[in-house]
């Protein structure tokens, strides 16, 4: 069974902008799918519709076999990682990672267990007491990923998570994200405009252009033209 299904998804913004023009996509359990394409092609809109942050104009989105069109973001079995990290500056790394679980009233011991486990996977255990401002860009990105991992959702959604990092760190974090995926095996939908990033990370690349899917396939079968 597909973990994420997009069926004839259309998104119209005000002013008659058709950002997404009817796309179909089935994403399998454990798969790492990257949406790639030029700026404005509809990648972020598509991801935000899966997250529930943007209403669908028509079509259906299912997560884990359940149609989620009318389910608010917080009740979808997803966790999203943004490029601006969205960390709370006044909270420690531990509390930042724990936030989504605290909000959902998880027991303290379970929260600690999950945060410690995620910190171990991400190699940030020594940073748990720090505030975000005392972290490097790469460390902040790890914390943002940690916050997603502790939730143990069906699906991870990444929106250009590395675009604020310098080139060297970007390559390093790419490897890190791949490693995390191999460890937790969570179904992932990842948006980037960077073709190399797409090729390195994806089990399957979805190339979008002007609101449509242009090509879908494993990285080695794509990009025969520049
Ligand atoms: P990408 O992520 O591929 O850069 P987006 O999904 O952000 O593309 O945008 C797709 C199209 O929708 C673009 O033409 C963009 O200008 C338009 N768009 C995005 N967000 C809005 C919005 N809130 N209101 C109106 N148009 C929007
Ligand atoms: P979840 O795990 O449910 O996604 P988050 O920790 O991402 O929980 O956020 C919970 C709520 O707090 C969401 O409504 C989110 O938009 C909001 N939020 C998250 N980070 C910030 C931030 N840095 N500043 C303001 N609001 C935030």
PDB file of C-alpha atoms and ligand atoms in Angstrom:
ATOM      1  CA  UNK A   1       0.000   0.000   0.000  1.00  0.00           C
ATOM      2  CA  UNK A   2       1.221   3.488  -0.808  1.00  0.00           C
ATOM      3  CA  UNK A   3       2.104   5.581   2.240  1.00  0.00           C
ATOM      4  CA  UNK A   4       1.300   8.864   0.441  1.00  0.00           C
ATOM      5  CA  UNK A   5      -1.109   9.125  -2.496  1.00  0.00           C
ATOM      6  CA  UNK A   6      -1.737  12.245  -4.517  1.00  0.00           C
ATOM      7  CA  UNK A   7      -4.741  11.903  -6.810  1.00  0.00           C
ATOM      8  CA  UNK A   8      -5.430  14.588  -9.408  1.00  0.00           C
ATOM      9  CA  UNK A   9      -4.158  17.329  -7.142  1.00  0.00           C
ATOM     10  CA  UNK A  10      -4.894  20.882  -8.274  1.00  0.00           C
ATOM     11  CA  UNK A  11      -3.962  24.106  -6.490  1.00  0.00           C
ATOM     12  CA  UNK A  12      -5.343  27.477  -7.573  1.00  0.00           C
ATOM     13  CA  UNK A  13      -4.136  30.547  -5.730  1.00  0.00           C
ATOM     14  CA  UNK A  14      -6.031  33.828  -5.747  1.00  0.00           C
ATOM     15  CA  UNK A  15      -5.581  35.731  -8.971  1.00  0.00           C
ATOM     16  CA  UNK A  16      -6.095  32.575 -11.023  1.00  0.00           C
ATOM     17  CA  UNK A  17      -2.556  31.288 -10.479  1.00  0.00           C
ATOM     18  CA  UNK A  18      -2.682  27.548 -11.138  1.00  0.00           C
ATOM     19  CA  UNK A  19       0.336  26.449  -9.092  1.00  0.00           C
ATOM     20  CA  UNK A  20      -0.344  22.708  -9.384  1.00  0.00           C
ATOM     21  CA  UNK A  21      -2.232  21.443 -12.396  1.00  0.00           C
ATOM     22  CA  UNK A  22      -3.450  17.946 -11.583  1.00  0.00           C
ATOM     23  CA  UNK A  23      -0.713  15.623 -10.394  1.00  0.00           C
ATOM     24  CA  UNK A  24      -0.832  11.939  -9.491  1.00  0.00           C
ATOM     25  CA  UNK A  25       1.850  10.333  -7.369  1.00  0.00           C
ATOM     26  CA  UNK A  26       2.081   7.202  -5.217  1.00  0.00           C
ATOM     27  CA  UNK A  27       4.860   7.075  -2.627  1.00  0.00           C
ATOM     28  CA  UNK A  28       5.628   3.695  -1.094  1.00  0.00           C
ATOM     29  CA  UNK A  29       6.412   2.949   2.540  1.00  0.00           C
ATOM     30  CA  UNK A  30      10.094   3.675   3.398  1.00  0.00           C
ATOM     31  CA  UNK A  31      10.646   5.432   0.083  1.00  0.00           C
ATOM     32  CA  UNK A  32      12.723   8.640  -0.158  1.00  0.00           C
ATOM     33  CA  UNK A  33      11.149  10.776  -2.869  1.00  0.00           C
ATOM     34  CA  UNK A  34      12.602  14.108  -3.950  1.00  0.00           C
ATOM     35  CA  UNK A  35      10.517  16.752  -5.727  1.00  0.00           C
ATOM     36  CA  UNK A  36      12.850  18.829  -7.863  1.00  0.00           C
ATOM     37  CA  UNK A  37      12.425  21.517 -10.507  1.00  0.00           C
ATOM     38  CA  UNK A  38      12.883  25.225 -11.168  1.00  0.00           C
ATOM     39  CA  UNK A  39      11.677  27.935  -8.807  1.00  0.00           C
ATOM     40  CA  UNK A  40       7.906  28.409  -9.049  1.00  0.00           C
ATOM     41  CA  UNK A  41       7.141  24.957 -10.513  1.00  0.00           C
ATOM     42  CA  UNK A  42       4.887  24.007  -7.570  1.00  0.00           C
ATOM     43  CA  UNK A  43       7.155  21.851  -5.360  1.00  0.00           C
ATOM     44  CA  UNK A  44       6.603  23.725  -2.142  1.00  0.00           C
ATOM     45  CA  UNK A  45       2.863  24.063  -2.737  1.00  0.00           C
ATOM     46  CA  UNK A  46       2.651  20.292  -3.246  1.00  0.00           C
ATOM     47  CA  UNK A  47       4.565  19.586  -0.039  1.00  0.00           C
ATOM     48  CA  UNK A  48       2.462  22.087   1.909  1.00  0.00           C
ATOM     49  CA  UNK A  49      -0.712  20.403   0.685  1.00  0.00           C
ATOM     50  CA  UNK A  50       0.583  17.044   1.955  1.00  0.00           C
ATOM     51  CA  UNK A  51       1.332  18.765   5.278  1.00  0.00           C
ATOM     52  CA  UNK A  52      -2.127  20.357   5.353  1.00  0.00           C
ATOM     53  CA  UNK A  53      -0.643  23.865   5.460  1.00  0.00           C
ATOM     54  CA  UNK A  54      -2.283  24.689   2.138  1.00  0.00           C
ATOM     55  CA  UNK A  55      -5.789  23.721   1.080  1.00  0.00           C
ATOM     56  CA  UNK A  56      -6.233  21.540  -1.988  1.00  0.00           C
ATOM     57  CA  UNK A  57      -8.403  23.116  -4.710  1.00  0.00           C
ATOM     58  CA  UNK A  58      -9.376  19.673  -6.008  1.00  0.00           C
ATOM     59  CA  UNK A  59      -8.212  16.071  -5.767  1.00  0.00           C
ATOM     60  CA  UNK A  60      -7.420  13.802  -2.829  1.00  0.00           C
ATOM     61  CA  UNK A  61      -4.389  13.268  -0.647  1.00  0.00           C
ATOM     62  CA  UNK A  62      -4.133  10.074   1.391  1.00  0.00           C
ATOM     63  CA  UNK A  63      -1.569   9.304   4.094  1.00  0.00           C
ATOM     64  CA  UNK A  64      -1.323   5.712   5.254  1.00  0.00           C
ATOM     65  CA  UNK A  65      -4.468   4.908   3.257  1.00  0.00           C
ATOM     66  CA  UNK A  66      -6.620   7.603   4.883  1.00  0.00           C
ATOM     67  CA  UNK A  67      -7.811  10.614   2.912  1.00  0.00           C
ATOM     68  CA  UNK A  68      -6.554  13.632   4.859  1.00  0.00           C
ATOM     69  CA  UNK A  69      -8.069  16.508   2.851  1.00  0.00           C
ATOM     70  CA  UNK A  70     -10.052  17.717   5.880  1.00  0.00           C
ATOM     71  CA  UNK A  71      -7.569  16.751   8.591  1.00  0.00           C
ATOM     72  CA  UNK A  72      -5.581  19.657  10.129  1.00  0.00           C
ATOM     73  CA  UNK A  73      -1.752  19.565  10.038  1.00  0.00           C
ATOM     74  CA  UNK A  74      -1.335  18.658  13.669  1.00  0.00           C
ATOM     75  CA  UNK A  75      -3.519  15.562  13.307  1.00  0.00           C
ATOM     76  CA  UNK A  76      -1.765  14.270  10.203  1.00  0.00           C
ATOM     77  CA  UNK A  77       0.810  11.579  10.796  1.00  0.00           C
ATOM     78  CA  UNK A  78       3.639  13.745   9.421  1.00  0.00           C
ATOM     79  CA  UNK A  79       6.563  15.806  10.648  1.00  0.00           C
ATOM     80  CA  UNK A  80       8.001  18.675   8.653  1.00  0.00           C
ATOM     81  CA  UNK A  81      11.532  20.094   8.557  1.00  0.00           C
ATOM     82  CA  UNK A  82      11.958  23.650   7.286  1.00  0.00           C
ATOM     83  CA  UNK A  83      14.974  25.563   6.009  1.00  0.00           C
ATOM     84  CA  UNK A  84      14.689  28.196   8.751  1.00  0.00           C
ATOM     85  CA  UNK A  85      14.723  25.432  11.423  1.00  0.00           C
ATOM     86  CA  UNK A  86      11.823  27.090  13.328  1.00  0.00           C
ATOM     87  CA  UNK A  87      13.551  26.480  16.666  1.00  0.00           C
ATOM     88  CA  UNK A  88      12.332  28.311  19.749  1.00  0.00           C
ATOM     89  CA  UNK A  89      15.219  30.580  20.844  1.00  0.00           C
ATOM     90  CA  UNK A  90      14.343  30.584  24.554  1.00  0.00           C
ATOM     91  CA  UNK A  91      14.146  26.772  24.829  1.00  0.00           C
ATOM     92  CA  UNK A  92      16.990  24.287  25.211  1.00  0.00           C
ATOM     93  CA  UNK A  93      17.761  21.797  22.461  1.00  0.00           C
ATOM     94  CA  UNK A  94      16.082  19.106  24.551  1.00  0.00           C
ATOM     95  CA  UNK A  95      12.890  21.167  24.952  1.00  0.00           C
ATOM     96  CA  UNK A  96      12.913  22.117  21.280  1.00  0.00           C
ATOM     97  CA  UNK A  97      13.103  18.468  20.306  1.00  0.00           C
ATOM     98  CA  UNK A  98      10.491  17.519  22.886  1.00  0.00           C
ATOM     99  CA  UNK A  99       8.052  20.290  21.944  1.00  0.00           C
ATOM    100  CA  UNK A 100       5.783  18.354  19.575  1.00  0.00           C
ATOM    101  CA  UNK A 101       5.494  15.524  22.121  1.00  0.00           C
ATOM    102  CA  UNK A 102       4.879  17.840  25.087  1.00  0.00           C
ATOM    103  CA  UNK A 103       2.129  19.478  23.054  1.00  0.00           C
ATOM    104  CA  UNK A 104       0.569  16.074  22.543  1.00  0.00           C
ATOM    105  CA  UNK A 105       0.839  15.272  26.245  1.00  0.00           C
ATOM    106  CA  UNK A 106       3.259  12.360  25.948  1.00  0.00           C
ATOM    107  CA  UNK A 107       4.479  11.046  29.335  1.00  0.00           C
ATOM    108  CA  UNK A 108       7.774  12.618  30.499  1.00  0.00           C
ATOM    109  CA  UNK A 109       9.691   9.323  30.526  1.00  0.00           C
ATOM    110  CA  UNK A 110       8.610   8.521  26.971  1.00  0.00           C
ATOM    111  CA  UNK A 111       9.613  12.015  25.832  1.00  0.00           C
ATOM    112  CA  UNK A 112      13.047  11.594  27.399  1.00  0.00           C
ATOM    113  CA  UNK A 113      13.474   8.170  25.843  1.00  0.00           C
ATOM    114  CA  UNK A 114      12.615   9.469  22.375  1.00  0.00           C
ATOM    115  CA  UNK A 115      14.712  12.635  22.612  1.00  0.00           C
ATOM    116  CA  UNK A 116      17.754  10.699  23.869  1.00  0.00           C
ATOM    117  CA  UNK A 117      17.369   8.163  21.066  1.00  0.00           C
ATOM    118  CA  UNK A 118      17.054  10.865  18.375  1.00  0.00           C
ATOM    119  CA  UNK A 119      20.012  12.773  19.850  1.00  0.00           C
ATOM    120  CA  UNK A 120      22.064   9.592  19.645  1.00  0.00           C
ATOM    121  CA  UNK A 121      21.105   9.013  15.989  1.00  0.00           C
ATOM    122  CA  UNK A 122      22.002  12.629  15.162  1.00  0.00           C
ATOM    123  CA  UNK A 123      25.125  12.743  17.305  1.00  0.00           C
ATOM    124  CA  UNK A 124      23.972  15.792  19.297  1.00  0.00           C
ATOM    125  CA  UNK A 125      23.744  14.320  22.807  1.00  0.00           C
ATOM    126  CA  UNK A 126      26.293  16.828  24.219  1.00  0.00           C
ATOM    127  CA  UNK A 127      24.181  19.735  22.913  1.00  0.00           C
ATOM    128  CA  UNK A 128      20.885  18.925  24.636  1.00  0.00           C
ATOM    129  CA  UNK A 129      21.204  21.655  27.310  1.00  0.00           C
ATOM    130  CA  UNK A 130      22.224  24.434  24.931  1.00  0.00           C
ATOM    131  CA  UNK A 131      20.055  27.182  23.467  1.00  0.00           C
ATOM    132  CA  UNK A 132      19.744  27.392  19.671  1.00  0.00           C
ATOM    133  CA  UNK A 133      21.848  30.567  19.483  1.00  0.00           C
ATOM    134  CA  UNK A 134      24.822  28.591  20.824  1.00  0.00           C
ATOM    135  CA  UNK A 135      24.644  26.161  17.887  1.00  0.00           C
ATOM    136  CA  UNK A 136      26.173  26.180  14.423  1.00  0.00           C
ATOM    137  CA  UNK A 137      23.950  26.046  11.342  1.00  0.00           C
ATOM    138  CA  UNK A 138      24.557  22.343  10.896  1.00  0.00           C
ATOM    139  CA  UNK A 139      23.774  21.647  14.541  1.00  0.00           C
ATOM    140  CA  UNK A 140      20.517  23.632  14.303  1.00  0.00           C
ATOM    141  CA  UNK A 141      19.569  21.593  11.277  1.00  0.00           C
ATOM    142  CA  UNK A 142      20.172  18.418  13.259  1.00  0.00           C
ATOM    143  CA  UNK A 143      17.951  19.662  16.063  1.00  0.00           C
ATOM    144  CA  UNK A 144      15.220  20.446  13.534  1.00  0.00           C
ATOM    145  CA  UNK A 145      15.532  16.882  12.247  1.00  0.00           C
ATOM    146  CA  UNK A 146      15.521  15.594  15.796  1.00  0.00           C
ATOM    147  CA  UNK A 147      12.227  17.291  16.417  1.00  0.00           C
ATOM    148  CA  UNK A 148      10.784  15.384  13.462  1.00  0.00           C
ATOM    149  CA  UNK A 149      12.355  12.041  14.417  1.00  0.00           C
ATOM    150  CA  UNK A 150      10.986  12.039  17.983  1.00  0.00           C
ATOM    151  CA  UNK A 151       7.471  12.238  16.627  1.00  0.00           C
ATOM    152  CA  UNK A 152       7.971   8.905  14.830  1.00  0.00           C
ATOM    153  CA  UNK A 153       5.464   9.894  12.115  1.00  0.00           C
ATOM    154  CA  UNK A 154       4.470   7.906   9.032  1.00  0.00           C
ATOM    155  CA  UNK A 155       5.982  10.587   6.793  1.00  0.00           C
ATOM    156  CA  UNK A 156       8.777  13.175   6.919  1.00  0.00           C
ATOM    157  CA  UNK A 157       8.360  16.301   4.815  1.00  0.00           C
ATOM    158  CA  UNK A 158      11.466  18.384   4.054  1.00  0.00           C
ATOM    159  CA  UNK A 159      11.164  21.831   2.476  1.00  0.00           C
ATOM    160  CA  UNK A 160      14.583  22.866   1.099  1.00  0.00           C
ATOM    161  CA  UNK A 161      16.130  22.075   4.481  1.00  0.00           C
ATOM    162  CA  UNK A 162      19.722  22.752   3.416  1.00  0.00           C
ATOM    163  CA  UNK A 163      19.380  25.929   1.384  1.00  0.00           C
ATOM    164  CA  UNK A 164      20.578  28.200   4.216  1.00  0.00           C
ATOM    165  CA  UNK A 165      23.815  26.283   4.724  1.00  0.00           C
ATOM    166  CA  UNK A 166      27.135  26.878   3.000  1.00  0.00           C
ATOM    167  CA  UNK A 167      28.222  24.479   0.253  1.00  0.00           C
ATOM    168  CA  UNK A 168      30.491  22.331   2.400  1.00  0.00           C
ATOM    169  CA  UNK A 169      27.956  21.919   5.171  1.00  0.00           C
ATOM    170  CA  UNK A 170      25.263  21.177   2.618  1.00  0.00           C
ATOM    171  CA  UNK A 171      27.190  18.170   1.362  1.00  0.00           C
ATOM    172  CA  UNK A 172      27.835  17.020   4.927  1.00  0.00           C
ATOM    173  CA  UNK A 173      24.162  17.341   5.931  1.00  0.00           C
ATOM    174  CA  UNK A 174      23.067  15.525   2.807  1.00  0.00           C
ATOM    175  CA  UNK A 175      25.064  12.539   3.972  1.00  0.00           C
ATOM    176  CA  UNK A 176      23.580  12.959   7.435  1.00  0.00           C
ATOM    177  CA  UNK A 177      20.004  12.991   6.140  1.00  0.00           C
ATOM    178  CA  UNK A 178      20.659   9.882   4.058  1.00  0.00           C
ATOM    179  CA  UNK A 179      22.123   8.145   7.109  1.00  0.00           C
ATOM    180  CA  UNK A 180      19.135   9.078   9.251  1.00  0.00           C
ATOM    181  CA  UNK A 181      16.768   7.744   6.612  1.00  0.00           C
ATOM    182  CA  UNK A 182      18.668   4.464   6.465  1.00  0.00           C
ATOM    183  CA  UNK A 183      18.337   4.223  10.241  1.00  0.00           C
ATOM    184  CA  UNK A 184      14.710   5.204  10.811  1.00  0.00           C
ATOM    185  CA  UNK A 185      13.401   4.260   7.322  1.00  0.00           C
ATOM    186  CA  UNK A 186      10.579   6.789   7.525  1.00  0.00           C
ATOM    187  CA  UNK A 187       8.833   7.545   4.222  1.00  0.00           C
ATOM    188  CA  UNK A 188      10.207  10.903   3.085  1.00  0.00           C
ATOM    189  CA  UNK A 189       9.103  13.613   0.667  1.00  0.00           C
ATOM    190  CA  UNK A 190      11.896  16.116   0.140  1.00  0.00           C
ATOM    191  CA  UNK A 191      11.742  19.346  -1.858  1.00  0.00           C
ATOM    192  CA  UNK A 192      14.804  20.976  -3.404  1.00  0.00           C
ATOM    193  CA  UNK A 193      15.733  22.987  -6.488  1.00  0.00           C
ATOM    194  CA  UNK A 194      19.221  21.430  -6.363  1.00  0.00           C
ATOM    195  CA  UNK A 195      19.559  18.609  -8.871  1.00  0.00           C
ATOM    196  CA  UNK A 196      22.690  17.166  -7.272  1.00  0.00           C
ATOM    197  CA  UNK A 197      20.950  17.044  -3.911  1.00  0.00           C
ATOM    198  CA  UNK A 198      18.005  15.290  -5.563  1.00  0.00           C
ATOM    199  CA  UNK A 199      20.255  12.742  -7.256  1.00  0.00           C
ATOM    200  CA  UNK A 200      22.208  11.961  -4.087  1.00  0.00           C
ATOM    201  CA  UNK A 201      19.255  11.572  -1.762  1.00  0.00           C
ATOM    202  CA  UNK A 202      16.400  10.116  -3.748  1.00  0.00           C
ATOM    203  CA  UNK A 203      15.226   6.577  -4.239  1.00  0.00           C
ATOM    204  CA  UNK A 204      12.954   8.209  -6.784  1.00  0.00           C
ATOM    205  CA  UNK A 205      13.121  11.689  -8.273  1.00  0.00           C
ATOM    206  CA  UNK A 206       9.977  13.566  -9.297  1.00  0.00           C
ATOM    207  CA  UNK A 207      10.799  16.332 -11.743  1.00  0.00           C
ATOM    208  CA  UNK A 208       8.186  19.087 -11.740  1.00  0.00           C
ATOM    209  CA  UNK A 209       7.752  21.850 -14.276  1.00  0.00           C
ATOM    210  CA  UNK A 210       5.046  24.533 -14.390  1.00  0.00           C
ATOM    211  CA  UNK A 211       2.732  22.723 -12.029  1.00  0.00           C
ATOM    212  CA  UNK A 212       3.039  19.327 -13.664  1.00  0.00           C
ATOM    213  CA  UNK A 213       5.130  16.210 -13.153  1.00  0.00           C
ATOM    214  CA  UNK A 214       7.516  16.001 -16.075  1.00  0.00           C
ATOM    215  CA  UNK A 215       9.488  12.856 -15.200  1.00  0.00           C
ATOM    216  CA  UNK A 216       9.509  10.263 -12.416  1.00  0.00           C
ATOM    217  CA  UNK A 217      12.173   7.652 -11.832  1.00  0.00           C
ATOM    218  CA  UNK A 218      15.270   6.547  -9.963  1.00  0.00           C
ATOM    219  CA  UNK A 219      18.107   9.120 -10.205  1.00  0.00           C
ATOM    220  CA  UNK A 220      20.235   7.057 -12.569  1.00  0.00           C
ATOM    221  CA  UNK A 221      17.449   7.032 -15.176  1.00  0.00           C
ATOM    222  CA  UNK A 222      16.891  10.784 -15.190  1.00  0.00           C
ATOM    223  CA  UNK A 223      18.559  13.924 -16.477  1.00  0.00           C
ATOM    224  CA  UNK A 224      19.766  12.758 -19.821  1.00  0.00           C
ATOM    225  CA  UNK A 225      19.465  16.408 -20.802  1.00  0.00           C
ATOM    226  CA  UNK A 226      20.797  19.387 -18.795  1.00  0.00           C
TER     227      UNK A 226
HETATM  228  P1  LIG B   1       8.378  26.114  -5.914  1.00  0.00           P
HETATM  229  O1  LIG B   1       8.316  25.549  -4.538  1.00  0.00           O
HETATM  230  O2  LIG B   1       8.587  25.079  -6.957  1.00  0.00           O
HETATM  231  O3  LIG B   1       9.351  27.245  -6.049  1.00  0.00           O
HETATM  232  P2  LIG B   1       5.773  27.173  -5.296  1.00  0.00           P
HETATM  233  O4  LIG B   1       4.959  26.015  -4.973  1.00  0.00           O
HETATM  234  O5  LIG B   1       6.318  27.992  -4.191  1.00  0.00           O
HETATM  235  O6  LIG B   1       6.952  26.729  -6.265  1.00  0.00           O
HETATM  236  O7  LIG B   1       4.957  28.141  -6.243  1.00  0.00           O
HETATM  237  C1  LIG B   1       4.238  27.688  -7.383  1.00  0.00           C
HETATM  238  C2  LIG B   1       3.509  28.863  -8.031  1.00  0.00           C
HETATM  239  O8  LIG B   1       2.486  29.329  -7.142  1.00  0.00           O
HETATM  240  C3  LIG B   1       4.381  30.048  -8.333  1.00  0.00           C
HETATM  241  O9  LIG B   1       3.890  30.645  -9.513  1.00  0.00           O
HETATM  242  C4  LIG B   1       4.156  30.956  -7.152  1.00  0.00           C
HETATM  243  O10 LIG B   1       4.378  32.306  -7.497  1.00  0.00           O
HETATM  244  C5  LIG B   1       2.701  30.704  -6.842  1.00  0.00           C
HETATM  245  N1  LIG B   1       2.398  30.886  -5.404  1.00  0.00           N
HETATM  246  C6  LIG B   1       2.991  30.257  -4.350  1.00  0.00           C
HETATM  247  N2  LIG B   1       2.434  30.638  -3.197  1.00  0.00           N
HETATM  248  C7  LIG B   1       1.450  31.528  -3.506  1.00  0.00           C
HETATM  249  C8  LIG B   1       0.505  32.281  -2.744  1.00  0.00           C
HETATM  250  N3  LIG B   1       0.443  32.175  -1.415  1.00  0.00           N
HETATM  251  N4  LIG B   1      -0.346  33.082  -3.426  1.00  0.00           N
HETATM  252  C9  LIG B   1      -0.308  33.172  -4.759  1.00  0.00           C
HETATM  253  N5  LIG B   1       0.550  32.494  -5.542  1.00  0.00           N
HETATM  254  C10 LIG B   1       1.422  31.683  -4.928  1.00  0.00           C
HETATM  255  P1  LIG B   2       4.619  19.622  15.461  1.00  0.00           P
HETATM  256  O1  LIG B   2       5.516  18.579  15.962  1.00  0.00           O
HETATM  257  O2  LIG B   2       3.189  19.498  15.794  1.00  0.00           O
HETATM  258  O3  LIG B   2       4.844  19.962  14.025  1.00  0.00           O
HETATM  259  P2  LIG B   2       6.027  21.934  16.118  1.00  0.00           P
HETATM  260  O4  LIG B   2       6.998  21.875  17.219  1.00  0.00           O
HETATM  261  O5  LIG B   2       6.566  21.934  14.740  1.00  0.00           O
HETATM  262  O6  LIG B   2       5.013  20.791  16.378  1.00  0.00           O
HETATM  263  O7  LIG B   2       5.081  23.181  16.265  1.00  0.00           O
HETATM  264  C1  LIG B   2       3.882  23.161  16.960  1.00  0.00           C
HETATM  265  C2  LIG B   2       3.181  24.475  16.690  1.00  0.00           C
HETATM  266  O8  LIG B   2       4.039  25.568  16.976  1.00  0.00           O
HETATM  267  C3  LIG B   2       2.834  24.594  15.222  1.00  0.00           C
HETATM  268  O9  LIG B   2       1.595  25.253  15.110  1.00  0.00           O
HETATM  269  C4  LIG B   2       3.952  25.418  14.652  1.00  0.00           C
HETATM  270  O10 LIG B   2       3.519  26.173  13.533  1.00  0.00           O
HETATM  271  C5  LIG B   2       4.311  26.318  15.813  1.00  0.00           C
HETATM  272  N1  LIG B   2       5.742  26.637  15.811  1.00  0.00           N
HETATM  273  C6  LIG B   2       6.773  25.791  15.666  1.00  0.00           C
HETATM  274  N2  LIG B   2       7.945  26.429  15.739  1.00  0.00           N
HETATM  275  C7  LIG B   2       7.657  27.734  15.931  1.00  0.00           C
HETATM  276  C8  LIG B   2       8.442  28.921  16.109  1.00  0.00           C
HETATM  277  N3  LIG B   2       9.783  28.914  16.096  1.00  0.00           N
HETATM  278  N4  LIG B   2       7.798  30.084  16.323  1.00  0.00           N
HETATM  279  C9  LIG B   2       6.468  30.123  16.341  1.00  0.00           C
HETATM  280  N5  LIG B   2       5.664  29.046  16.181  1.00  0.00           N
HETATM  281  C10 LIG B   2       6.240  27.874  15.976  1.00  0.00           C
END
